[in-house]
Amino acid sequence: MSKLTPIPIDYSWAFSDKTIKDTSYITHGYYTYPAKFIPQLASKLINDYSEKNDIVIDPFMGSGTTIVESLVNSRVGIGTDINEIAYLLSKVKTTALNTSELTAAFDALYDELFLFASNGDAHTEIPIQNMQRIDYWFLPSQKKTLLNIFSKICLIENADVKDFFLIAFAQILKSCSIWLQKSVKPTRDHNKKKYEPILLFFQQAKRMIKKNEEFNKILPNEVKNNIERYRTVEYGDSRKLPCKSETAKLIVSSPPYVTSYEYADLHQLPLLWFGHLNDLSNYRKKYIGSAYRNRDDIDLKSATADDIISKLNKHKKSEEVKNYFADMLETFMEIRRVLKKGGKACIVIGNTEFNGVQILNAEVFQEQFENIGFRTDKVIHREIPSKMLPSTRNILTGQFTKKHDGDLKLAYPTEYIIVMEKL
Ligand SMILES: C[S@@+](CC[C@H](N)C(=O)[O-])C[C@H]1O[C@@H](n2cnc3c(N)ncnc32)[C@H](O)[C@@H]1O
């Protein structure tokens, strides 16, 4: 059992009074990113542990929640992610666009696409790689319409406006495919309800235009007018942060779990369309924990990690778990490099289980930090009332389930926020 388990749950960190409207306010509602944390959580940590103009970093920025909240709270936001969709999304979510420019582009797309709908002629000027994989996921009629939408977006000259509409396009892809609805595993459903891509696309774009307007209103002018100074988002690895040594005040991040390579699977539809996915198994290797390196001699700097790995010894997951803790330790060393003395690293993480062995992520991370020059400031134990992860899921169908079947069980009913201070 985890040493952290007896820590009482602090219900003030559950934010259970927050509605979907609250958690998807401003640009947070642009895209359904798996396992994102709610903006209120990021904002509270930012306000508790940093001041205006401080540098706040998220090495695993995902959909950019920490970066958006940093900007809204007048902090300098820096983020990286190894997923191209996460990078594009974070960039779009932190770019306050001019509403009239967006509306003009929307109207032009609307005219062109409805014109196409009436004469039935698809324009496919944009070369698409991976057409076979696209055919696997999309019915011909929907593919044809999506191709048309995609090629029109690609012709938009203003890069920020183009990226904005690419995110609207990415958001509708799952609904317009035969990907089994609500499944987190790539599974096809040939009886799936067919949505009309053009209607979905314009509904989504319209919603996003409203949210962009809200973002414009809420973003402090000083940040909006100096966005290049306040925001750095990069496609890159958590172990190479775009930040000078000892300059950052705060890290707010929720790292991937051991099976983080599943993010590659989850995002494969937009990755395919945007030409980032030539070889899925190779693509997965850049994710934390999944690099197939031999780590036999590595000192994980955590007795708990060593214990977990010895318990998993005969299980196929033991190498993956070792790689995962090794990669996370390297990330923590990079965090130590960028943080100022007294700066805090707030890591949001839950524990998991493989084959009856508890993977005590929070405890391992805490030990690793303590062994590289940090002290524990606080450990918050919180409930996750609305997290997008299922408490359990069927590993064959990927559908959410109440039963505990299969050897892989994901259960995050509560999680920890470990607050570590650099000494
Ligand atoms: C739990 S998600 C973060 C979600 C984020 N807090 C949000 O609100 O959207 C973890 C992220 O880690 C990213 N990741 C995995 N391996 C990485 C690596 N080596 N470097 C940077 N990011 C990585 C995944 O792509 C994923 O977006």
Short mmCIF file of C-alpha atoms and ligand atoms in Angstrom, two decimals:
data_model
loop_
_atom_site.label_atom_id
_atom_site.label_comp_id
_atom_site.label_asym_id
_atom_site.label_seq_id
_atom_site.Cartn_x
_atom_site.Cartn_y
_atom_site.Cartn_z
CA MET A 1 0.00 0.00 0.00
CA SER A 2 1.17 3.50 -0.74
CA LYS A 3 2.62 5.59 2.07
CA LEU A 4 0.51 8.38 0.62
CA THR A 5 -2.85 6.56 0.91
CA PRO A 6 -3.58 7.70 4.49
CA ILE A 7 -3.34 11.34 3.39
CA PRO A 8 -6.93 12.56 3.74
CA ILE A 9 -8.72 13.69 0.61
CA ASP A 10 -8.86 17.45 0.33
CA TYR A 11 -12.26 18.02 -1.29
CA SER A 12 -11.52 21.66 -2.04
CA TRP A 13 -9.31 20.36 -4.88
CA ALA A 14 -12.13 18.35 -6.51
CA PHE A 15 -13.80 21.43 -8.02
CA SER A 16 -16.98 19.37 -8.07
CA ASP A 17 -19.11 22.52 -8.30
CA LYS A 18 -17.63 23.29 -11.73
CA THR A 19 -19.85 22.60 -14.74
CA ILE A 20 -18.70 21.57 -18.22
CA LYS A 21 -19.30 25.19 -19.21
CA ASP A 22 -16.85 26.29 -16.50
CA THR A 23 -14.18 23.77 -17.42
CA SER A 24 -14.46 24.50 -21.14
CA TYR A 25 -14.48 28.27 -20.78
CA ILE A 26 -12.51 30.41 -23.28
CA THR A 27 -10.28 28.30 -25.55
CA HIS A 28 -10.29 25.25 -23.22
CA GLY A 29 -13.36 24.00 -25.09
CA TYR A 30 -11.68 23.83 -28.52
CA TYR A 31 -10.81 20.14 -28.55
CA THR A 32 -11.47 16.94 -26.61
CA TYR A 33 -7.97 16.04 -25.44
CA PRO A 34 -7.73 12.84 -23.39
CA ALA A 35 -6.66 13.10 -19.73
CA LYS A 36 -6.45 16.87 -19.66
CA PHE A 37 -6.76 18.49 -16.26
CA ILE A 38 -9.31 21.15 -15.55
CA PRO A 39 -8.26 24.81 -15.91
CA GLN A 40 -9.38 25.62 -12.36
CA LEU A 41 -6.80 23.18 -10.98
CA ALA A 42 -3.96 24.69 -13.02
CA SER A 43 -5.08 28.21 -12.18
CA LYS A 44 -5.17 27.54 -8.42
CA LEU A 45 -1.64 26.11 -8.46
CA ILE A 46 -0.41 29.05 -10.56
CA ASN A 47 -1.94 31.57 -8.15
CA ASP A 48 -0.79 29.73 -5.03
CA TYR A 49 2.83 29.33 -6.11
CA SER A 50 3.79 32.14 -8.49
CA GLU A 51 3.48 35.89 -9.03
CA LYS A 52 2.69 37.99 -12.08
CA ASN A 53 5.39 37.79 -14.80
CA ASP A 54 6.95 34.63 -13.30
CA ILE A 55 7.81 31.81 -15.67
CA VAL A 56 5.48 28.79 -15.44
CA ILE A 57 6.34 25.61 -17.38
CA ASP A 58 4.46 22.49 -18.41
CA PRO A 59 6.87 19.91 -19.91
CA PHE A 60 3.89 17.69 -20.89
CA MET A 61 1.55 20.46 -21.97
CA GLY A 62 -1.00 18.24 -23.82
CA SER A 63 -3.85 20.53 -24.78
CA GLY A 64 -2.07 23.53 -23.25
CA THR A 65 -4.24 23.98 -20.14
CA THR A 66 -1.35 25.27 -18.00
CA ILE A 67 -0.14 27.62 -20.73
CA VAL A 68 -3.58 29.17 -21.32
CA GLU A 69 -4.06 29.68 -17.56
CA SER A 70 -0.56 31.14 -17.20
CA LEU A 71 -1.32 33.77 -19.84
CA VAL A 72 -4.74 34.58 -18.38
CA ASN A 73 -3.02 35.11 -15.01
CA SER A 74 -0.23 37.27 -16.54
CA ARG A 75 2.51 34.68 -16.19
CA VAL A 76 5.03 33.69 -18.85
CA GLY A 77 3.88 30.26 -20.11
CA ILE A 78 6.32 27.73 -21.57
CA GLY A 79 5.30 24.26 -22.76
CA THR A 80 6.46 21.24 -24.73
CA ASP A 81 4.78 18.09 -25.98
CA ILE A 82 5.96 15.25 -28.17
CA ASN A 83 2.62 15.03 -29.94
CA GLU A 84 2.16 17.27 -32.99
CA ILE A 85 -1.56 17.67 -32.35
CA ALA A 86 -0.87 18.77 -28.76
CA TYR A 87 1.59 21.35 -30.08
CA LEU A 88 -0.79 22.69 -32.74
CA LEU A 89 -3.67 22.76 -30.26
CA SER A 90 -1.66 24.58 -27.59
CA LYS A 91 -0.53 27.13 -30.14
CA VAL A 92 -4.08 27.73 -31.38
CA LYS A 93 -5.51 27.87 -27.85
CA THR A 94 -3.02 30.54 -26.83
CA THR A 95 -3.45 32.72 -29.93
CA ALA A 96 -6.08 35.43 -29.52
CA LEU A 97 -7.28 36.05 -33.07
CA ASN A 98 -9.07 39.03 -34.51
CA THR A 99 -12.77 38.10 -34.66
CA SER A 100 -13.53 39.90 -37.90
CA GLU A 101 -10.61 38.17 -39.63
CA LEU A 102 -11.89 34.79 -38.42
CA THR A 103 -15.46 35.54 -39.44
CA ALA A 104 -14.32 36.58 -42.93
CA ALA A 105 -12.40 33.30 -43.33
CA PHE A 106 -15.41 31.38 -41.98
CA ASP A 107 -17.74 33.06 -44.50
CA ALA A 108 -15.34 32.36 -47.39
CA LEU A 109 -15.10 28.67 -46.41
CA TYR A 110 -18.87 28.51 -46.03
CA ASP A 111 -19.46 29.88 -49.51
CA GLU A 112 -16.90 27.59 -51.10
CA LEU A 113 -17.98 24.44 -49.29
CA PHE A 114 -21.68 24.90 -49.87
CA LEU A 115 -20.94 25.60 -53.49
CA PHE A 116 -19.10 22.28 -53.58
CA ALA A 117 -22.01 20.55 -51.81
CA SER A 118 -24.36 21.74 -54.54
CA ASN A 119 -22.21 20.80 -57.55
CA GLY A 120 -20.80 17.63 -55.93
CA ASP A 121 -17.26 18.09 -57.24
CA ALA A 122 -14.41 17.37 -54.78
CA HIS A 123 -11.25 19.47 -55.06
CA THR A 124 -8.27 17.55 -53.77
CA GLU A 125 -5.35 19.86 -54.51
CA ILE A 126 -3.65 18.86 -51.26
CA PRO A 127 -1.63 15.64 -51.52
CA ILE A 128 -2.55 13.29 -48.69
CA GLN A 129 -0.13 10.65 -47.46
CA ASN A 130 -1.50 7.52 -45.83
CA MET A 131 -4.61 7.42 -47.99
CA GLN A 132 -4.98 3.70 -47.29
CA ARG A 133 -5.11 4.28 -43.54
CA ILE A 134 -7.60 7.09 -44.07
CA ASP A 135 -9.72 4.69 -46.13
CA TYR A 136 -9.61 2.25 -43.23
CA TRP A 137 -11.27 4.77 -40.91
CA PHE A 138 -13.55 6.79 -43.20
CA LEU A 139 -16.42 5.81 -45.48
CA PRO A 140 -15.91 7.04 -49.08
CA SER A 141 -18.68 9.65 -48.99
CA GLN A 142 -17.44 11.18 -45.72
CA LYS A 143 -13.83 11.02 -46.84
CA LYS A 144 -14.69 12.93 -50.00
CA THR A 145 -16.37 15.74 -48.07
CA LEU A 146 -13.60 15.84 -45.46
CA LEU A 147 -10.99 16.03 -48.21
CA ASN A 148 -12.75 18.98 -49.63
CA ILE A 149 -12.95 20.79 -46.27
CA PHE A 150 -9.30 19.99 -45.54
CA SER A 151 -8.01 21.23 -48.89
CA LYS A 152 -9.94 24.50 -48.56
CA ILE A 153 -8.51 25.07 -45.07
CA CYS A 154 -4.98 24.39 -46.32
CA LEU A 155 -5.35 27.20 -48.85
CA ILE A 156 -5.97 29.85 -46.15
CA GLU A 157 -3.02 32.24 -46.30
CA ASN A 158 -2.90 33.51 -42.72
CA ALA A 159 -1.12 30.69 -40.84
CA ASP A 160 -2.83 31.39 -37.49
CA VAL A 161 -6.28 31.42 -39.07
CA LYS A 162 -5.46 28.25 -41.00
CA ASP A 163 -4.32 26.47 -37.80
CA PHE A 164 -7.50 27.58 -36.03
CA PHE A 165 -9.66 25.88 -38.67
CA LEU A 166 -7.40 22.82 -38.70
CA ILE A 167 -8.24 22.32 -35.01
CA ALA A 168 -11.96 22.62 -35.79
CA PHE A 169 -11.40 19.98 -38.49
CA ALA A 170 -9.40 17.73 -36.12
CA GLN A 171 -12.18 17.91 -33.53
CA ILE A 172 -14.85 16.51 -35.89
CA LEU A 173 -12.74 13.67 -37.32
CA LYS A 174 -13.69 11.01 -34.78
CA SER A 175 -17.43 11.65 -35.21
CA CYS A 176 -17.07 11.54 -39.00
CA SER A 177 -15.14 8.26 -38.96
CA ILE A 178 -16.18 4.72 -38.11
CA TRP A 179 -14.08 4.82 -34.92
CA LEU A 180 -16.25 3.19 -32.23
CA GLN A 181 -17.83 6.09 -30.36
CA LYS A 182 -16.34 6.69 -26.88
CA SER A 183 -13.73 3.99 -27.40
CA VAL A 184 -10.18 4.81 -26.35
CA LYS A 185 -8.89 1.85 -28.38
CA PRO A 186 -8.76 2.00 -32.17
CA THR A 187 -11.84 -0.11 -32.95
CA ARG A 188 -14.12 0.15 -36.00
CA ASP A 189 -17.91 0.27 -35.84
CA HIS A 190 -19.51 -0.29 -39.24
CA ASN A 191 -22.96 0.52 -37.89
CA LYS A 192 -22.00 3.89 -36.53
CA LYS A 193 -24.37 6.81 -37.00
CA LYS A 194 -23.27 8.93 -39.96
CA TYR A 195 -22.72 12.60 -39.32
CA GLU A 196 -22.61 15.24 -42.02
CA PRO A 197 -18.99 16.58 -41.95
CA ILE A 198 -19.81 20.02 -43.35
CA LEU A 199 -22.47 20.70 -40.72
CA LEU A 200 -20.31 19.42 -37.88
CA PHE A 201 -17.35 21.45 -39.10
CA PHE A 202 -19.23 24.74 -39.26
CA GLN A 203 -20.92 24.15 -35.89
CA GLN A 204 -17.53 23.49 -34.35
CA ALA A 205 -15.88 26.50 -36.04
CA LYS A 206 -18.73 28.76 -34.90
CA ARG A 207 -18.37 27.59 -31.28
CA MET A 208 -14.64 28.21 -31.45
CA ILE A 209 -15.08 31.72 -32.86
CA LYS A 210 -17.23 32.60 -29.83
CA LYS A 211 -14.64 31.14 -27.49
CA ASN A 212 -11.87 33.08 -29.22
CA GLU A 213 -13.87 36.22 -28.56
CA GLU A 214 -14.18 35.33 -24.84
CA PHE A 215 -10.42 34.71 -24.76
CA ASN A 216 -9.74 38.12 -26.32
CA LYS A 217 -11.81 39.76 -23.59
CA ILE A 218 -10.19 37.95 -20.69
CA LEU A 219 -6.54 38.03 -21.79
CA PRO A 220 -4.66 40.96 -20.17
CA ASN A 221 -3.65 43.56 -22.77
CA GLU A 222 -0.02 43.47 -21.68
CA VAL A 223 0.05 39.72 -22.52
CA LYS A 224 -1.93 40.06 -25.75
CA ASN A 225 0.34 42.82 -27.05
CA ASN A 226 3.52 40.96 -26.15
CA ILE A 227 2.48 37.39 -26.82
CA GLU A 228 5.89 36.34 -28.18
CA ARG A 229 7.48 37.29 -24.87
CA TYR A 230 4.77 35.66 -22.74
CA ARG A 231 4.27 32.40 -24.63
CA THR A 232 6.61 29.68 -25.83
CA VAL A 233 5.02 26.43 -26.99
CA GLU A 234 7.16 23.88 -28.74
CA TYR A 235 6.86 20.47 -30.26
CA GLY A 236 9.56 18.70 -28.27
CA ASP A 237 10.67 16.41 -25.51
CA SER A 238 10.11 17.09 -21.81
CA ARG A 239 13.81 16.47 -21.22
CA LYS A 240 14.89 19.46 -23.30
CA LEU A 241 12.90 22.47 -22.17
CA PRO A 242 13.08 25.76 -24.10
CA CYS A 243 14.05 27.73 -20.99
CA LYS A 244 17.29 29.15 -19.55
CA SER A 245 18.70 27.53 -16.39
CA GLU A 246 17.37 28.68 -13.00
CA THR A 247 14.83 31.15 -14.38
CA ALA A 248 11.46 29.45 -13.86
CA LYS A 249 9.32 29.82 -10.76
CA LEU A 250 6.85 27.01 -11.22
CA ILE A 251 6.10 23.72 -12.99
CA VAL A 252 2.44 22.65 -13.29
CA SER A 253 2.10 19.37 -15.11
CA SER A 254 0.31 16.05 -15.35
CA PRO A 255 2.74 13.55 -16.85
CA PRO A 256 1.76 10.64 -19.04
CA TYR A 257 1.21 7.22 -17.47
CA VAL A 258 3.24 4.10 -18.20
CA THR A 259 1.13 3.34 -21.26
CA SER A 260 1.65 6.85 -22.63
CA TYR A 261 2.30 5.50 -26.15
CA GLU A 262 -1.49 5.10 -26.30
CA TYR A 263 -1.61 8.85 -26.91
CA ALA A 264 -0.27 8.09 -30.38
CA ASP A 265 -3.19 5.75 -31.01
CA LEU A 266 -5.72 8.14 -29.59
CA HIS A 267 -4.67 10.98 -31.85
CA GLN A 268 -4.15 8.93 -34.96
CA LEU A 269 -7.01 10.40 -37.01
CA PRO A 270 -5.75 14.01 -37.04
CA LEU A 271 -2.14 12.75 -37.15
CA LEU A 272 -3.01 10.81 -40.31
CA TRP A 273 -4.72 13.73 -42.00
CA PHE A 274 -1.95 16.14 -41.11
CA GLY A 275 0.72 13.76 -42.45
CA HIS A 276 2.52 12.98 -39.16
CA LEU A 277 1.94 9.26 -39.00
CA ASN A 278 3.89 7.11 -41.38
CA ASP A 279 4.70 4.29 -39.02
CA LEU A 280 2.65 4.00 -35.84
CA SER A 281 4.97 1.60 -33.99
CA ASN A 282 8.00 3.83 -34.60
CA TYR A 283 5.97 6.90 -33.78
CA ARG A 284 5.09 5.47 -30.36
CA LYS A 285 8.75 5.19 -29.38
CA LYS A 286 9.21 8.88 -28.65
CA TYR A 287 6.64 8.75 -25.85
CA ILE A 288 7.79 8.58 -22.25
CA GLY A 289 8.36 5.00 -21.12
CA SER A 290 8.15 3.41 -24.52
CA ALA A 291 11.70 3.92 -25.82
CA TYR A 292 13.16 0.47 -26.20
CA ARG A 293 16.45 1.22 -24.54
CA ASN A 294 18.26 -1.18 -22.29
CA ARG A 295 18.23 0.48 -18.88
CA ASP A 296 19.77 -2.37 -16.82
CA ASP A 297 22.32 -0.19 -15.04
CA ILE A 298 20.12 2.78 -14.35
CA ASP A 299 19.77 4.11 -10.81
CA LEU A 300 16.10 5.07 -10.60
CA LYS A 301 16.73 6.96 -7.34
CA SER A 302 13.66 5.43 -5.73
CA ALA A 303 13.50 2.34 -3.51
CA THR A 304 9.77 2.12 -4.25
CA ALA A 305 10.48 1.99 -8.00
CA ASP A 306 13.05 -0.80 -7.50
CA ASP A 307 10.53 -2.73 -5.41
CA ILE A 308 7.77 -2.37 -8.05
CA ILE A 309 10.11 -3.54 -10.81
CA SER A 310 11.25 -6.56 -8.83
CA LYS A 311 7.60 -7.49 -8.15
CA LEU A 312 6.85 -7.16 -11.87
CA ASN A 313 9.95 -9.16 -12.70
CA LYS A 314 8.33 -11.88 -14.75
CA HIS A 315 5.67 -9.67 -16.22
CA LYS A 316 6.08 -8.25 -19.74
CA LYS A 317 5.39 -4.77 -18.39
CA SER A 318 8.46 -4.62 -16.12
CA GLU A 319 10.80 -3.22 -18.84
CA GLU A 320 8.23 -0.61 -19.78
CA VAL A 321 7.77 0.46 -16.17
CA LYS A 322 11.54 0.72 -15.69
CA ASN A 323 11.88 2.83 -18.84
CA TYR A 324 9.00 4.96 -17.69
CA PHE A 325 10.54 5.76 -14.29
CA ALA A 326 13.94 6.34 -15.93
CA ASP A 327 12.47 8.77 -18.46
CA MET A 328 10.54 10.57 -15.73
CA LEU A 329 13.72 10.91 -13.64
CA GLU A 330 15.44 12.53 -16.64
CA THR A 331 12.49 14.94 -16.93
CA PHE A 332 12.79 15.81 -13.21
CA MET A 333 16.49 16.57 -13.70
CA GLU A 334 15.59 18.93 -16.52
CA ILE A 335 12.99 20.52 -14.22
CA ARG A 336 15.74 21.00 -11.63
CA ARG A 337 17.88 22.75 -14.27
CA VAL A 338 15.23 25.31 -15.21
CA LEU A 339 13.78 26.05 -11.77
CA LYS A 340 15.10 28.81 -9.54
CA LYS A 341 16.05 27.93 -5.97
CA GLY A 342 12.79 27.88 -4.00
CA GLY A 343 10.77 27.28 -7.18
CA LYS A 344 8.08 24.61 -7.01
CA ALA A 345 7.23 21.61 -9.19
CA CYS A 346 3.54 20.63 -8.92
CA ILE A 347 3.02 17.19 -10.43
CA VAL A 348 -0.50 15.81 -10.77
CA ILE A 349 -0.43 11.99 -10.86
CA GLY A 350 -2.48 8.95 -9.89
CA ASN A 351 -1.43 5.42 -9.05
CA THR A 352 -2.19 2.47 -11.31
CA GLU A 353 -2.01 -1.30 -11.17
CA PHE A 354 -0.68 -4.05 -13.44
CA ASN A 355 -1.40 -7.67 -12.73
CA GLY A 356 -2.01 -7.08 -9.04
CA VAL A 357 1.16 -4.95 -8.63
CA GLN A 358 0.51 -1.41 -7.46
CA ILE A 359 2.38 1.17 -9.56
CA LEU A 360 2.84 3.90 -6.97
CA ASN A 361 3.69 6.72 -9.35
CA ALA A 362 3.20 9.55 -6.85
CA GLU A 363 5.43 7.94 -4.26
CA VAL A 364 8.15 7.09 -6.78
CA PHE A 365 8.15 10.64 -8.17
CA GLN A 366 8.34 12.12 -4.68
CA GLU A 367 11.35 9.92 -3.83
CA GLN A 368 13.06 10.73 -7.13
CA PHE A 369 12.64 14.46 -6.57
CA GLU A 370 13.87 14.21 -2.97
CA ASN A 371 16.96 12.36 -4.18
CA ILE A 372 17.93 15.05 -6.69
CA GLY A 373 17.75 18.16 -4.51
CA PHE A 374 14.09 18.88 -3.76
CA ARG A 375 12.05 18.75 -0.55
CA THR A 376 8.37 17.88 -0.28
CA ASP A 377 6.40 21.05 0.38
CA LYS A 378 2.96 19.44 0.33
CA VAL A 379 1.07 16.41 -0.98
CA ILE A 380 -2.56 17.01 -1.93
CA HIS A 381 -4.85 14.00 -2.28
CA ARG A 382 -7.79 14.86 -4.50
CA GLU A 383 -10.85 13.25 -5.95
CA ILE A 384 -11.33 13.30 -9.72
CA PRO A 385 -15.06 13.70 -10.22
CA SER A 386 -15.03 14.59 -13.90
CA LYS A 387 -11.77 13.33 -15.32
CA MET A 388 -12.12 12.04 -18.85
CA LEU A 389 -10.38 8.78 -18.02
CA PRO A 390 -12.59 5.81 -17.25
CA SER A 391 -12.22 4.16 -13.89
CA THR A 392 -11.94 0.84 -15.70
CA ARG A 393 -12.25 -0.15 -19.30
CA ASN A 394 -12.54 -3.31 -21.30
CA ILE A 395 -9.13 -3.87 -22.87
CA LEU A 396 -10.56 -5.67 -25.89
CA THR A 397 -13.24 -3.24 -26.93
CA GLY A 398 -11.83 -0.15 -25.25
CA GLN A 399 -15.28 0.67 -23.95
CA PHE A 400 -15.84 1.92 -20.44
CA THR A 401 -16.97 -0.79 -18.10
CA LYS A 402 -17.87 -1.28 -14.47
CA LYS A 403 -16.38 -4.79 -14.50
CA HIS A 404 -12.71 -5.42 -13.73
CA ASP A 405 -11.74 -7.66 -16.61
CA GLY A 406 -8.44 -8.33 -18.32
CA ASP A 407 -4.97 -7.92 -16.87
CA LEU A 408 -4.76 -4.18 -17.37
CA LYS A 409 -6.83 -2.16 -15.02
CA LEU A 410 -6.72 1.60 -14.99
CA ALA A 411 -8.25 3.16 -11.94
CA TYR A 412 -7.83 6.80 -11.00
CA PRO A 413 -10.66 7.59 -8.63
CA THR A 414 -8.28 9.84 -6.67
CA GLU A 415 -4.92 11.29 -7.51
CA TYR A 416 -2.13 13.28 -5.89
CA ILE A 417 -0.60 16.65 -6.47
CA ILE A 418 2.95 16.49 -5.18
CA VAL A 419 4.38 19.94 -4.55
CA MET A 420 8.18 19.74 -4.54
CA GLU A 421 10.46 22.68 -3.71
CA LYS A 422 13.89 23.05 -5.26
CA LEU A 423 16.51 23.46 -2.49
C1 LIG B 1 -1.66 13.64 -19.22
S1 LIG B 1 -1.23 14.36 -20.76
C2 LIG B 1 -1.12 16.06 -20.35
C3 LIG B 1 -2.45 16.75 -20.38
C4 LIG B 1 -2.37 18.21 -20.04
N1 LIG B 1 -2.14 18.44 -18.62
C5 LIG B 1 -3.68 18.91 -20.44
O1 LIG B 1 -4.32 19.55 -19.62
O2 LIG B 1 -4.05 18.79 -21.62
C6 LIG B 1 0.45 13.89 -20.96
C7 LIG B 1 1.11 14.39 -22.23
O3 LIG B 1 2.48 13.97 -22.22
C8 LIG B 1 2.89 13.92 -23.58
N2 LIG B 1 4.18 13.21 -23.70
C9 LIG B 1 4.46 11.88 -23.71
N3 LIG B 1 5.77 11.67 -23.85
C10 LIG B 1 6.36 12.91 -23.93
C11 LIG B 1 7.71 13.37 -24.06
N4 LIG B 1 8.73 12.51 -24.20
N5 LIG B 1 7.94 14.71 -24.06
C12 LIG B 1 6.91 15.60 -23.96
N6 LIG B 1 5.61 15.22 -23.86
C13 LIG B 1 5.34 13.90 -23.83
C14 LIG B 1 1.70 13.24 -24.28
O4 LIG B 1 1.71 13.52 -25.67
C15 LIG B 1 0.52 13.90 -23.55
O5 LIG B 1 0.05 15.00 -24.27
#
